[in-house]
Amino acid sequence: MEALKINSDRLWDSLMVMAKIGGTAKGGCCRLALTDLDKQGRELYIKWAEEAGCTVKVDAVGNIMCTRPGEDMSLPPVGTGSHLDTQPTGGKFDGVYGVLAGLEVVRTMNDQGIKTKHPIEISVWTNEEGSRFAPAMMGSGVVSGRFTLQEILDTKDVDGLRLGDELERIGFAGETPVTGRQFHAFFETHIEQGPYLEAEEKQVGVVTGGQGQRWYNAVLTGRESHAGTTPMHLRSDALIASSQLVLKVEEIAKAHPPGCGTVGFMQVMPNSRNTIPGEISMSIDLRHPIDEELTKMDEALKAAIKEIEATGPTIALDPFWYYEPIHFNEDCVNAVRQATVDLGYSHMDIIAGAGHDACYVSDFAPTSMIFTPCLDGISHNEIESTTQEECEGGCSVLLNAMLTMAEVV
Ligand code: GLV
Ligand code: MN
Ligand code: MN
């Protein structure tokens, strides 16, 4: 069969309409997981999926599954999907593109009257971002068995709101069990969120795996005291200690290229300009594509903490999330590469730097990903940008890779 193309204008229009839900003044999107805006985004998406003839189910962790029937409904579906939640200062494409690309695949199949042997299923995974509720990739993590449903429902945000209660509140605590999901194959389309495709002038990234991650919470305790009366040599300033730790995280990442290290969240207590900070809560995010290197970064972090503690403050480190580097399924990777070649796009193999739901889906199903370029490699930023042509390319590759696996009848 000749390689098919999706409807580029329709995909782009859908992206722009979805981006209005939580749209920010700087052209980005703020649609945090399980907020009223997340509810609105989910409802719009379900309306579109039903209009495209899909049946819709919601599971107990809020994952949405939209199915286009196949000729043999006893076969596992060929799946795609991503997430609709965003960072607080997120863009219009991170996650959303992968969901709406799935919808566009179904719409194109409808236009062309294509029937497949396997059903087609589009997933919206709950809380991929891990911003409001940590860690990330919760919905796919529960389905893969990495997390228990109960521990995820009991997770709280920074205001103490429980994820399970928020899920109920927005009407997405569904009835479908989280166990027993299967895919014949699963593909996730995503903007690259990094600079490599643009630098190499490639239209498509054939994603062969994802780097490993370690997430920590650290609480540093010093002693609150008066900013004007406490001599410098008698202070135990938790903010100074945490600043030293931030610099150590940077040093550790730079010592283990191409590893990354980030402190993105910090709370200063009591956060008063004339009281020396007594307690700091902060996040630490370490990543590396090679597990042994990630282990070395973890060891270096623990050594750095001992060093800083020797100067006075106590530091409680909670290493609450880890996943090892992921290697995607060879058949799925080949299906993506072949679709790219058939469509005539330039391409390169690439490793995902971000976390993606596909990383957890690959625990239980043959999986791979498709990347497309984004302007200056910038993501997790309101200015995140890509073009209609770039979105069209990744989505057409998705369509053809899915058709290969789903078998056209
Ligand atoms: C998710 O966006 C992550 O990689 O942190
Ligand atoms: Mn994403
Ligand atoms: Mn993201």
Coordinates of C-alpha atoms and ligand atoms in Angstrom, one line a residue:
M1 CA 0.0 0.0 0.0
E2 CA 1.2 3.5 -0.8
A3 CA 2.2 5.7 2.1
L4 CA -0.8 7.8 3.2
K5 CA -0.9 11.4 4.6
I6 CA -3.1 12.8 7.3
N7 CA -5.2 16.0 7.0
S8 CA -2.6 18.6 8.1
D9 CA -5.1 21.6 8.4
R10 CA -7.5 19.5 10.6
L11 CA -4.7 18.4 12.9
W12 CA -3.4 21.9 13.3
D13 CA -6.9 23.4 13.9
S14 CA -7.6 20.8 16.6
L15 CA -4.3 21.7 18.3
M16 CA -5.1 25.4 18.2
V17 CA -8.6 24.9 19.6
M18 CA -7.4 22.6 22.5
A19 CA -4.6 25.2 23.3
K20 CA -7.3 27.7 24.1
I21 CA -8.2 25.7 27.2
G22 CA -5.7 27.0 29.7
G23 CA -4.2 29.3 27.1
T24 CA -1.8 31.9 28.6
A25 CA -1.0 35.4 27.6
K26 CA 2.4 34.4 26.2
G27 CA 0.8 31.9 23.9
G28 CA 1.4 28.8 26.0
C29 CA -0.8 26.6 28.1
C30 CA -1.4 26.0 31.8
R31 CA -3.7 22.9 32.1
L32 CA -2.4 21.2 35.3
A33 CA -3.5 17.6 35.9
L34 CA -7.0 17.1 37.4
T35 CA -7.9 20.8 37.5
D36 CA -11.1 22.2 36.0
L37 CA -9.1 23.0 32.9
D38 CA -7.9 19.4 32.6
K39 CA -11.6 18.4 32.8
Q40 CA -12.5 20.8 30.0
G41 CA -9.7 19.5 27.8
R42 CA -10.7 15.9 28.4
E43 CA -14.3 16.6 27.7
L44 CA -13.5 18.3 24.4
Y45 CA -11.3 15.4 23.4
I46 CA -14.0 12.8 24.2
K47 CA -16.5 14.8 22.2
W48 CA -14.2 14.7 19.2
A49 CA -13.4 11.0 19.6
E50 CA -17.1 10.1 19.8
E51 CA -17.8 12.2 16.7
A52 CA -15.0 10.2 15.0
G53 CA -16.9 7.0 15.9
C54 CA -14.9 5.8 18.8
T55 CA -16.2 4.2 21.9
V56 CA -14.9 5.8 25.1
K57 CA -13.9 4.2 28.5
V58 CA -12.3 5.7 31.5
D59 CA -10.3 3.7 34.0
A60 CA -9.9 4.0 37.8
V61 CA -6.9 6.3 37.5
G62 CA -8.6 8.5 34.9
N63 CA -6.9 7.2 31.8
I64 CA -9.2 7.7 28.8
M65 CA -9.4 5.0 26.1
C66 CA -11.0 5.6 22.8
T67 CA -11.5 2.6 20.5
R68 CA -12.0 2.4 16.7
P69 CA -13.3 -1.1 16.1
G70 CA -11.2 -3.6 14.2
E71 CA -12.4 -6.5 12.1
D72 CA -11.4 -9.0 14.9
M73 CA -12.3 -7.5 18.2
S74 CA -10.7 -10.4 20.0
L75 CA -7.3 -9.1 19.0
P76 CA -5.4 -6.6 21.2
P77 CA -5.6 -3.0 19.7
V78 CA -2.8 -1.1 18.1
G79 CA -2.5 1.9 20.4
T80 CA -1.3 5.4 20.4
G81 CA -1.7 8.4 22.7
S82 CA 0.0 10.8 25.2
H83 CA -1.2 13.3 27.7
L84 CA -3.4 16.5 27.9
D85 CA -2.0 17.9 31.1
T86 CA 0.7 20.5 30.9
Q87 CA 3.4 22.2 33.0
P88 CA 2.4 25.4 34.8
T89 CA 4.2 27.4 32.1
G90 CA 3.8 24.8 29.4
G91 CA 3.4 25.0 25.7
K92 CA 0.7 24.0 23.2
F93 CA 2.3 20.8 22.0
D94 CA 4.0 18.8 24.8
G95 CA 1.7 15.7 25.1
V96 CA -1.3 17.3 23.3
Y97 CA 0.2 16.6 19.9
G98 CA 0.5 12.9 20.7
V99 CA -3.2 12.7 21.7
L100 CA -4.5 14.7 18.8
A101 CA -2.2 12.9 16.3
G102 CA -4.0 9.7 17.4
L103 CA -7.4 11.3 16.8
E104 CA -6.2 12.6 13.4
V105 CA -5.1 9.0 12.5
V106 CA -8.6 7.8 13.2
R107 CA -10.2 10.7 11.3
T108 CA -8.0 9.9 8.3
M109 CA -8.8 6.2 8.4
N110 CA -12.5 7.2 8.4
D111 CA -12.1 9.6 5.5
Q112 CA -10.3 6.9 3.5
G113 CA -12.7 4.1 4.5
I114 CA -9.8 2.1 5.9
K115 CA -10.6 -1.1 7.9
T116 CA -8.1 -2.8 10.1
K117 CA -7.9 -6.3 11.5
H118 CA -6.8 -5.0 15.0
P119 CA -8.8 -2.3 16.7
I120 CA -7.2 1.1 17.1
E121 CA -7.0 2.7 20.5
I122 CA -6.1 6.2 21.6
S123 CA -5.1 6.7 25.2
V124 CA -5.0 9.9 27.2
W125 CA -2.8 9.1 30.2
T126 CA -3.4 10.8 33.5
N127 CA -0.8 13.2 35.0
E128 CA 2.1 12.6 32.7
E129 CA 3.8 15.9 33.8
G130 CA 4.4 15.1 37.4
S131 CA 4.2 18.8 38.2
R132 CA 1.1 19.1 40.3
F133 CA 1.3 15.5 41.6
A134 CA 4.8 13.8 41.6
P135 CA 6.1 11.6 40.2
A136 CA 5.4 11.8 36.5
M137 CA 3.7 9.3 34.1
M138 CA 1.2 8.2 36.8
G139 CA -1.6 6.9 34.6
S140 CA 0.7 4.7 32.4
G141 CA 2.7 3.8 35.5
V142 CA -0.4 2.3 37.2
V143 CA -1.4 0.4 34.1
S144 CA 2.1 -1.0 33.8
G145 CA 2.2 -2.0 37.5
R146 CA 5.1 0.3 38.4
F147 CA 2.7 2.0 40.9
T148 CA -0.2 0.7 42.8
L149 CA -3.6 2.4 42.2
Q150 CA -4.0 3.1 45.8
E151 CA -0.6 4.9 46.3
I152 CA -1.3 7.1 43.3
L153 CA -4.9 7.9 44.5
D154 CA -3.4 8.9 47.8
T155 CA -0.8 11.2 46.4
K156 CA -1.2 14.9 47.5
D157 CA -0.4 18.1 45.7
V158 CA 1.4 21.0 47.4
D159 CA -1.9 22.3 48.9
G160 CA -2.6 18.8 50.4
L161 CA -5.4 17.9 47.9
R162 CA -5.5 14.2 47.3
L163 CA -5.3 12.9 43.7
G164 CA -8.2 10.4 44.1
D165 CA -10.5 13.2 45.4
E166 CA -9.5 15.5 42.5
L167 CA -10.2 12.7 40.1
E168 CA -13.7 12.2 41.6
R169 CA -14.3 16.0 41.6
I170 CA -13.7 16.4 37.9
G171 CA -15.7 13.3 37.1
F172 CA -12.9 11.1 35.8
A173 CA -12.7 8.3 38.4
G174 CA -13.8 5.7 35.9
E175 CA -15.0 2.2 36.2
T176 CA -12.7 0.3 33.9
P177 CA -10.1 -1.7 35.8
V178 CA -6.4 -0.5 35.5
T179 CA -5.3 -4.1 35.1
G180 CA -5.2 -6.3 32.0
R181 CA -4.5 -3.7 29.3
Q182 CA -2.9 -5.1 26.2
F183 CA -1.6 -3.6 23.0
H184 CA -0.4 -5.5 19.8
A185 CA 1.8 -2.5 19.4
F186 CA 1.9 1.1 20.9
F187 CA 3.3 4.3 19.3
E188 CA 3.6 7.7 20.9
T189 CA 4.2 10.8 18.8
H190 CA 5.8 13.8 20.6
I191 CA 7.7 16.9 19.9
E192 CA 11.4 16.3 20.6
Q193 CA 11.6 18.9 23.3
G194 CA 15.4 19.1 22.6
P195 CA 17.7 20.6 20.0
Y196 CA 19.0 17.6 18.1
L197 CA 16.6 17.2 15.1
E198 CA 16.7 20.9 14.4
A199 CA 20.6 20.9 14.5
E200 CA 20.8 17.9 12.2
E201 CA 18.0 19.3 10.0
K202 CA 16.0 16.1 10.2
Q203 CA 12.2 16.0 10.0
V204 CA 11.6 12.9 12.1
G205 CA 13.3 11.3 15.1
V206 CA 13.1 7.5 15.2
V207 CA 13.1 7.0 19.0
T208 CA 15.0 3.9 20.1
G209 CA 14.8 4.4 23.9
G210 CA 14.5 6.8 26.8
Q211 CA 17.0 7.9 29.4
G212 CA 16.7 6.8 33.0
Q213 CA 15.5 9.1 35.8
R214 CA 15.9 9.5 39.5
W215 CA 13.7 12.0 41.4
Y216 CA 14.3 13.0 45.0
N217 CA 12.7 15.3 47.6
A218 CA 15.2 16.9 50.0
V219 CA 14.4 18.7 53.3
L220 CA 17.2 20.8 54.7
T221 CA 16.9 21.9 58.3
G222 CA 18.9 24.8 59.8
R223 CA 17.9 27.2 62.5
E224 CA 15.6 30.2 62.1
S225 CA 16.9 33.3 63.8
H226 CA 16.9 37.1 63.5
A227 CA 18.4 38.6 60.3
G228 CA 19.8 41.6 62.1
T229 CA 21.1 40.2 65.4
T230 CA 22.6 36.9 64.5
P231 CA 26.3 37.2 63.6
M232 CA 27.2 35.5 60.4
H233 CA 29.4 32.9 62.1
L234 CA 26.6 31.8 64.4
R235 CA 24.0 31.0 61.7
S236 CA 22.6 27.8 60.4
D237 CA 21.0 29.0 57.2
A238 CA 19.1 26.3 55.3
L239 CA 18.9 28.4 52.2
I240 CA 22.7 28.7 52.0
A241 CA 23.0 24.9 52.4
S242 CA 20.4 24.3 49.7
S243 CA 22.2 26.8 47.4
Q244 CA 25.3 24.7 47.8
L245 CA 23.3 21.6 47.0
V246 CA 21.9 23.2 43.8
L247 CA 25.4 23.9 42.7
K248 CA 26.5 20.3 43.5
V249 CA 23.6 19.0 41.4
E250 CA 24.9 21.0 38.4
E251 CA 28.4 19.9 39.0
I252 CA 27.4 16.2 39.2
A253 CA 25.4 16.4 35.9
K254 CA 28.3 18.1 34.2
A255 CA 30.7 15.5 35.4
H256 CA 28.6 12.7 33.8
P257 CA 27.8 13.9 30.3
P258 CA 25.2 13.8 28.7
G259 CA 23.5 13.5 32.2
C260 CA 21.2 16.2 33.4
G261 CA 20.5 17.6 36.9
T262 CA 17.8 20.0 37.9
V263 CA 16.4 21.6 41.0
G264 CA 13.1 23.0 39.8
F265 CA 11.0 23.3 43.0
M266 CA 11.9 25.0 46.3
Q267 CA 9.9 26.1 49.3
V268 CA 11.6 28.4 51.8
M269 CA 10.4 28.4 55.4
P270 CA 9.3 30.7 56.9
N271 CA 9.9 32.8 53.7
S272 CA 10.2 36.1 55.6
R273 CA 12.8 38.7 54.6
N274 CA 14.2 39.3 58.1
T275 CA 14.2 35.7 59.4
I276 CA 17.1 33.4 58.5
P277 CA 15.5 30.4 56.6
G278 CA 15.2 27.4 58.9
E279 CA 13.9 24.8 56.5
I280 CA 14.0 24.3 52.7
S281 CA 12.0 21.7 50.7
M282 CA 13.4 21.1 47.3
S283 CA 13.2 18.7 44.4
I284 CA 16.2 17.1 42.6
D285 CA 15.9 15.5 39.1
L286 CA 18.8 13.4 37.8
R287 CA 18.8 11.8 34.3
H288 CA 21.2 9.7 32.2
P289 CA 20.8 7.3 29.3
I290 CA 23.2 4.8 30.8
D291 CA 22.1 3.2 34.1
E292 CA 25.6 2.8 35.5
E293 CA 26.2 6.5 35.0
L294 CA 22.9 7.3 36.7
T295 CA 24.0 5.2 39.7
K296 CA 27.2 7.1 39.9
M297 CA 25.3 10.4 39.9
D298 CA 23.1 9.1 42.7
E299 CA 26.2 8.1 44.7
A300 CA 27.8 11.5 44.0
L301 CA 24.6 13.3 45.2
K302 CA 24.6 11.3 48.5
A303 CA 28.3 12.1 49.0
A304 CA 27.6 15.8 48.4
I305 CA 24.8 15.7 50.9
K306 CA 27.2 14.3 53.6
E307 CA 29.7 17.0 52.8
I308 CA 27.1 19.8 53.2
E309 CA 25.7 18.2 56.4
A310 CA 29.2 18.3 57.9
T311 CA 28.9 22.1 57.8
G312 CA 25.8 22.1 60.1
P313 CA 22.4 21.6 58.6
T314 CA 20.6 18.2 58.5
I315 CA 19.4 17.0 55.1
A316 CA 16.7 14.3 54.7
L317 CA 16.8 12.9 51.2
D318 CA 13.8 10.9 49.9
P319 CA 14.7 9.0 46.6
F320 CA 11.0 8.5 45.8
W321 CA 11.2 7.7 42.1
Y322 CA 13.5 5.8 39.8
Y323 CA 13.2 4.2 36.4
E324 CA 16.0 2.7 34.4
P325 CA 16.8 3.6 30.8
I326 CA 14.2 2.2 28.4
H327 CA 14.9 0.3 25.1
F328 CA 12.0 0.3 22.7
N329 CA 10.9 -2.7 20.7
E330 CA 12.8 -3.4 17.5
D331 CA 9.8 -4.2 15.4
C332 CA 8.0 -1.0 16.4
V333 CA 11.2 1.1 15.9
N334 CA 11.6 -0.5 12.4
A335 CA 7.9 0.2 11.6
V336 CA 8.5 3.9 12.4
R337 CA 11.7 4.0 10.4
Q338 CA 10.1 2.3 7.4
A339 CA 7.1 4.6 7.5
T340 CA 9.5 7.6 7.6
V341 CA 11.4 6.3 4.6
D342 CA 8.2 5.5 2.7
L343 CA 7.0 9.0 3.2
G344 CA 10.3 10.5 2.1
Y345 CA 11.2 12.3 5.3
S346 CA 14.7 12.8 6.5
H347 CA 15.3 11.0 9.8
M348 CA 17.7 10.0 12.5
D349 CA 17.7 7.7 15.5
I350 CA 17.3 9.5 18.8
I351 CA 17.0 8.8 22.6
A352 CA 14.2 10.5 24.5
G353 CA 15.5 12.9 27.2
A354 CA 12.1 13.5 28.7
G355 CA 9.9 11.0 30.4
H356 CA 7.0 9.7 28.3
D357 CA 4.0 7.4 28.9
A358 CA 5.5 5.2 26.1
C359 CA 8.4 4.4 28.5
Y360 CA 5.9 2.7 30.9
V361 CA 3.8 1.1 28.2
S362 CA 6.9 -0.6 26.9
D363 CA 6.9 -2.7 30.1
F364 CA 3.9 -4.7 28.8
A365 CA 3.6 -4.0 25.1
P366 CA 5.9 -3.6 22.0
T367 CA 6.4 0.1 21.9
S368 CA 8.3 3.0 20.2
M369 CA 8.0 6.7 19.7
I370 CA 8.1 9.3 16.9
F371 CA 9.8 12.7 17.5
T372 CA 9.3 15.9 15.5
P373 CA 11.4 19.1 15.8
C374 CA 10.5 22.0 18.0
L375 CA 11.9 25.6 17.6
D376 CA 15.3 26.0 19.3
G377 CA 14.6 22.7 21.1
I378 CA 12.6 24.6 23.8
S379 CA 9.8 22.9 25.7
H380 CA 8.3 23.3 29.2
N381 CA 8.0 26.9 28.3
E382 CA 5.1 29.0 27.0
I383 CA 7.1 29.8 23.8
E384 CA 7.3 26.2 22.8
S385 CA 6.8 26.2 19.1
T386 CA 6.6 23.9 16.0
T387 CA 5.1 24.1 12.6
Q388 CA 2.1 22.6 10.9
E389 CA 4.3 20.8 8.5
E390 CA 6.4 19.2 11.3
C391 CA 3.2 18.1 13.1
E392 CA 1.9 16.7 9.8
G393 CA 5.1 14.7 9.2
G394 CA 5.1 13.0 12.6
C395 CA 1.4 12.2 12.4
S396 CA 1.6 10.7 8.9
V397 CA 4.5 8.5 10.1
L398 CA 2.2 7.5 13.0
L399 CA -0.6 6.6 10.6
N400 CA 1.5 4.4 8.4
A401 CA 3.3 2.7 11.3
M402 CA -0.1 2.0 13.0
L403 CA -1.5 0.7 9.7
T404 CA 1.4 -1.7 9.3
M405 CA 0.8 -3.2 12.7
A406 CA -3.0 -3.1 12.6
E407 CA -3.1 -4.9 9.2
V408 CA -5.4 -3.2 6.6
V409 CA -8.2 -5.5 5.5
Ligands
GLV1 C1 8.1 15.1 31.8 O1 7.8 16.0 31.0 C2 9.5 14.9 32.2 O2 10.3 14.4 31.4 O3 9.8 15.4 33.3
MN2 MN 5.1 15.2 27.3
MN3 MN 6.3 17.6 29.7

